[in-house]
CSV table of C-alpha atoms in Angstrom, one decimal:
chain,number,residue,atom,x,y,z
A,1,MET,CA,0.2,0.2,0.1
A,2,LYS,CA,2.8,2.2,0.5
A,3,ASN,CA,4.6,1.9,-2.6
A,4,HIS,CA,1.1,2.2,-4.2
A,5,LEU,CA,0.7,5.9,-2.5
A,6,GLN,CA,4.1,6.5,-3.4
A,7,PHE,CA,3.9,6.1,-7.0
A,8,ASN,CA,0.0,7.0,-7.4
A,9,TRP,CA,-0.5,10.2,-4.9
A,10,TRP,CA,-1.1,12.4,-8.2
A,11,LYS,CA,-4.0,10.4,-9.3
A,12,TYR,CA,-5.8,10.9,-5.9
A,13,ILE,CA,-5.0,15.0,-6.1
A,14,ILE,CA,-6.7,14.8,-9.8
A,15,ILE,CA,-9.7,12.7,-8.4
A,16,PHE,CA,-10.1,15.4,-5.7
A,17,LEU,CA,-9.5,18.4,-7.9
A,18,ILE,CA,-11.9,17.7,-11.0
A,19,PRO,CA,-15.3,18.0,-9.1
A,20,VAL,CA,-14.0,21.2,-7.5
A,21,ILE,CA,-13.2,22.7,-10.8
A,22,LEU,CA,-16.4,21.5,-12.4
A,23,TRP,CA,-18.3,23.0,-9.2
A,24,CYS,CA,-17.0,26.3,-9.5
A,25,SER,CA,-17.0,26.4,-13.2
A,26,VAL,CA,-20.8,25.9,-13.0
A,27,PHE,CA,-21.3,28.3,-10.3
A,28,ARG,CA,-19.2,30.9,-12.3
A,29,ALA,CA,-21.3,30.5,-15.5
A,30,LEU,CA,-24.6,30.5,-13.2
A,31,LYS,CA,-23.3,33.9,-12.0
A,32,ALA,CA,-22.4,35.8,-15.3
A,33,PRO,CA,-24.8,38.0,-16.5
A,34,ASP,CA,-27.0,37.3,-19.4
A,35,PRO,CA,-26.6,39.7,-22.7
A,36,HIS,CA,-29.3,41.7,-22.0
A,37,GLN,CA,-27.6,42.4,-18.5
A,38,ARG,CA,-24.3,43.8,-19.6
A,39,VAL,CA,-22.4,46.0,-22.1
A,40,HIS,CA,-19.2,44.6,-23.0
A,41,ILE,CA,-16.8,46.8,-25.3
A,42,LEU,CA,-13.7,45.5,-27.0
A,43,TYR,CA,-10.8,47.6,-28.1
A,44,ILE,CA,-8.3,46.6,-30.2
A,45,GLY,CA,-5.1,48.8,-30.1
A,46,SER,CA,-2.7,50.0,-27.8
A,47,SER,CA,-3.5,53.4,-26.5
A,48,LEU,CA,-6.3,53.1,-24.3
A,49,ASP,CA,-7.0,53.2,-20.5
A,50,ALA,CA,-9.7,50.3,-20.2
A,51,GLU,CA,-10.2,50.3,-16.5
A,52,GLY,CA,-10.6,54.1,-16.4
A,53,LEU,CA,-13.4,54.1,-19.4
A,54,GLN,CA,-15.0,51.1,-17.7
A,55,ALA,CA,-14.9,53.5,-14.5
A,56,GLN,CA,-16.6,56.3,-16.4
A,57,LEU,CA,-19.2,54.4,-18.3
A,58,THR,CA,-20.3,52.4,-15.0
A,59,ASP,CA,-21.0,55.7,-13.6
A,60,ALA,CA,-22.6,57.2,-16.7
A,61,LEU,CA,-24.8,54.5,-17.8
A,62,PRO,CA,-27.6,54.4,-14.9
A,63,ASP,CA,-28.5,58.1,-16.0
A,64,LEU,CA,-28.9,57.0,-19.7
A,65,THR,CA,-30.5,54.0,-19.9
A,66,ARG,CA,-33.5,52.1,-18.0
A,67,GLN,CA,-32.1,49.0,-19.0
A,68,GLN,CA,-31.0,47.2,-15.7
A,69,LEU,CA,-27.5,46.4,-16.2
A,70,LYS,CA,-25.4,44.2,-13.8
A,71,ALA,CA,-22.0,44.5,-15.8
A,72,VAL,CA,-20.3,47.1,-17.8
A,73,THR,CA,-16.7,46.0,-19.3
A,74,VAL,CA,-13.8,47.4,-21.4
A,75,THR,CA,-11.5,44.7,-22.6
A,76,VAL,CA,-8.2,45.1,-24.6
A,77,ALA,CA,-7.0,43.2,-27.4
A,78,ALA,CA,-3.5,43.3,-28.9
A,79,PRO,CA,-3.2,44.6,-32.3
A,80,GLY,CA,-2.6,42.0,-35.0
A,81,GLU,CA,-4.0,39.0,-32.6
A,82,LEU,CA,-7.6,39.0,-34.1
A,83,SER,CA,-8.2,37.8,-37.6
A,84,TYR,CA,-11.7,38.4,-39.5
A,85,SER,CA,-13.1,34.9,-38.2
A,86,THR,CA,-11.9,35.7,-34.6
A,87,LEU,CA,-13.5,38.9,-34.9
A,88,GLU,CA,-16.8,37.1,-36.3
A,89,VAL,CA,-16.8,35.2,-33.1
A,90,ARG,CA,-15.8,38.2,-30.8
A,91,CYS,CA,-19.2,39.7,-32.0
A,92,PHE,CA,-21.3,37.3,-29.9
A,93,ASP,CA,-19.3,38.4,-26.7
A,94,TYR,CA,-18.9,42.1,-27.2
A,95,ASP,CA,-21.9,45.0,-28.2
A,96,ILE,CA,-19.4,47.2,-29.4
A,97,LEU,CA,-15.7,46.8,-30.9
A,98,ILE,CA,-13.6,49.9,-31.3
A,99,PHE,CA,-10.6,49.9,-33.7
A,100,GLU,CA,-7.3,52.2,-33.6
A,101,GLU,CA,-7.2,53.1,-37.1
A,102,SER,CA,-3.8,51.2,-37.4
A,103,SER,CA,-5.2,47.6,-35.8
A,104,MET,CA,-8.0,47.7,-38.1
A,105,PRO,CA,-7.8,44.9,-40.8
A,106,GLN,CA,-8.7,46.2,-44.4
A,107,ASN,CA,-12.4,46.3,-45.3
A,108,VAL,CA,-13.8,45.0,-42.0
A,109,GLY,CA,-16.6,46.6,-42.0
A,110,GLN,CA,-17.9,44.6,-45.0
A,111,ALA,CA,-16.0,41.4,-43.8
A,112,VAL,CA,-17.2,41.3,-40.0
A,113,PHE,CA,-20.2,43.6,-39.2
A,114,VAL,CA,-23.2,44.4,-41.3
A,115,ARG,CA,-24.3,47.8,-43.2
A,116,LEU,CA,-25.9,50.0,-40.6
A,117,THR,CA,-29.8,50.6,-41.0
A,118,ASP,CA,-30.4,54.1,-41.6
A,119,GLU,CA,-32.6,54.1,-38.3
A,120,LEU,CA,-29.5,53.2,-36.5
A,121,THR,CA,-27.3,56.0,-37.8
A,122,ALA,CA,-30.1,58.5,-37.0
A,123,GLN,CA,-29.2,58.1,-33.6
A,124,PHE,CA,-26.2,59.7,-34.1
A,125,PRO,CA,-27.0,62.6,-36.0
A,126,ASN,CA,-23.4,64.6,-36.2
A,127,ALA,CA,-21.0,61.4,-36.4
A,128,THR,CA,-18.8,61.0,-39.0
A,129,LEU,CA,-19.7,57.7,-40.4
A,130,TYR,CA,-17.0,55.2,-41.5
A,131,GLN,CA,-18.2,53.7,-44.6
A,132,GLU,CA,-16.8,51.3,-47.5
A,133,ASP,CA,-17.0,50.8,-51.1
A,134,VAL,CA,-18.5,47.5,-51.7
A,135,GLU,CA,-18.5,46.1,-55.1
A,136,ASP,CA,-22.3,46.0,-56.8
A,137,ALA,CA,-23.7,47.9,-53.6
A,138,GLY,CA,-21.6,51.4,-53.6
A,139,ILE,CA,-20.6,53.2,-50.7
A,140,LEU,CA,-22.2,51.5,-47.3
A,141,THR,CA,-21.8,52.5,-43.9
A,142,TYR,CA,-20.3,50.3,-41.2
A,143,GLY,CA,-19.6,52.3,-38.4
A,144,PHE,CA,-18.6,55.6,-36.8
A,145,GLN,CA,-15.4,57.6,-36.4
A,146,ILE,CA,-14.7,58.7,-32.7
A,147,ASP,CA,-13.4,62.0,-31.6
A,148,CYS,CA,-10.1,61.5,-30.2
A,149,THR,CA,-9.7,65.0,-29.1
A,150,GLU,CA,-9.1,65.9,-25.5
A,151,HIS,CA,-12.6,67.2,-24.8
A,152,SER,CA,-14.5,63.7,-25.3
A,153,PRO,CA,-15.2,61.0,-22.8
A,154,PHE,CA,-13.1,58.5,-25.1
A,155,ALA,CA,-10.2,60.7,-25.4
A,156,ALA,CA,-10.2,60.8,-21.5
A,157,HIS,CA,-8.8,57.7,-21.4
A,158,TYR,CA,-7.0,57.4,-24.9
A,159,SER,CA,-3.2,58.4,-25.1
A,160,GLY,CA,-2.4,57.5,-28.8
A,161,LYS,CA,-2.8,60.1,-32.0
A,162,GLU,CA,-4.6,58.0,-34.4
A,163,ASN,CA,-8.2,57.9,-35.4
A,164,CYS,CA,-10.5,55.3,-33.7
A,165,TYR,CA,-13.7,53.7,-35.4
A,166,LEU,CA,-16.5,52.3,-33.2
A,167,PHE,CA,-18.6,49.4,-34.7
A,168,VAL,CA,-21.6,47.9,-33.5
A,169,SER,CA,-22.0,44.2,-32.9
A,170,PRO,CA,-24.6,42.5,-35.1
A,171,GLN,CA,-25.0,39.9,-32.7
A,172,SER,CA,-25.9,42.5,-29.8
A,173,VAL,CA,-29.3,42.5,-27.8
A,174,ASN,CA,-28.7,45.9,-26.3
A,175,PHE,CA,-29.3,48.4,-29.2
A,176,ASP,CA,-33.0,48.1,-28.9
A,177,THR,CA,-34.5,47.3,-32.1
A,178,LEU,CA,-31.8,49.0,-34.4
A,179,ASN,CA,-29.6,46.2,-35.2
A,180,GLU,CA,-30.3,42.5,-36.5
A,181,ASN,CA,-30.8,41.0,-32.8
A,182,GLY,CA,-31.6,44.3,-30.6
A,183,ARG,CA,-34.5,43.6,-28.3
A,184,ALA,CA,-37.2,46.7,-27.5
A,185,GLY,CA,-36.2,48.5,-24.3
A,186,ASN,CA,-32.6,47.0,-24.1
A,187,ASP,CA,-30.8,50.2,-25.2
A,188,GLY,CA,-27.7,49.8,-22.9
A,189,ALA,CA,-24.8,49.2,-25.9
A,190,LEU,CA,-26.9,52.2,-27.8
A,191,ARG,CA,-26.7,54.6,-25.1
A,192,ALA,CA,-23.1,53.7,-24.4
A,193,ALA,CA,-22.2,54.2,-28.3
A,194,GLN,CA,-23.9,57.8,-27.9
A,195,TYR,CA,-21.9,58.4,-24.8
A,196,LEU,CA,-18.5,57.4,-26.4
A,197,LEU,CA,-19.6,59.7,-29.4
A,198,GLU,CA,-21.1,62.4,-27.6
A,199,MET,CA,-24.7,62.1,-29.0
A,200,THR,CA,-26.4,61.9,-25.4
A,201,GLN,CA,-27.8,65.3,-25.3
């Protein structure tokens, strides 16, 4: 028995750890907010204080929406680590994607996102549009340019010198009914985008 334990002790540790890990994973999954209870923003670049912007949005959104949000997060992804297919998958996890210009893949609008409807762009009346020339369809709108001057909410946490562009995830349920999967009354991501583009007044 002593020899058995001497050579097989690690198996008993694994047997003990597996249920603990599974138990913790189940509770973590149950605790995570549903898509309509959170606003997730992904920034692709290297010049953003994500924690500062997250704190600012967390403070601002309760006054901008009636949607009950349990979490507001801003996550940073390093430039160059996201392919078109990876970005498409990220659209299922994030409501808003923001790119530094040098981190933006060519024709990312038509490759990853969908054309913005007139009803959605009307929510941003003074915004500078991000558009692409699409073969057989002409010039289509896919996103917005963010004001990166020192006076905008975004610029308060952005230290770069490049333009940045905001895209709406077609998978988000938090753009009211203005995108493909938006649900009536769930406008948290819409209000966050308006705040970042200074369209809240």
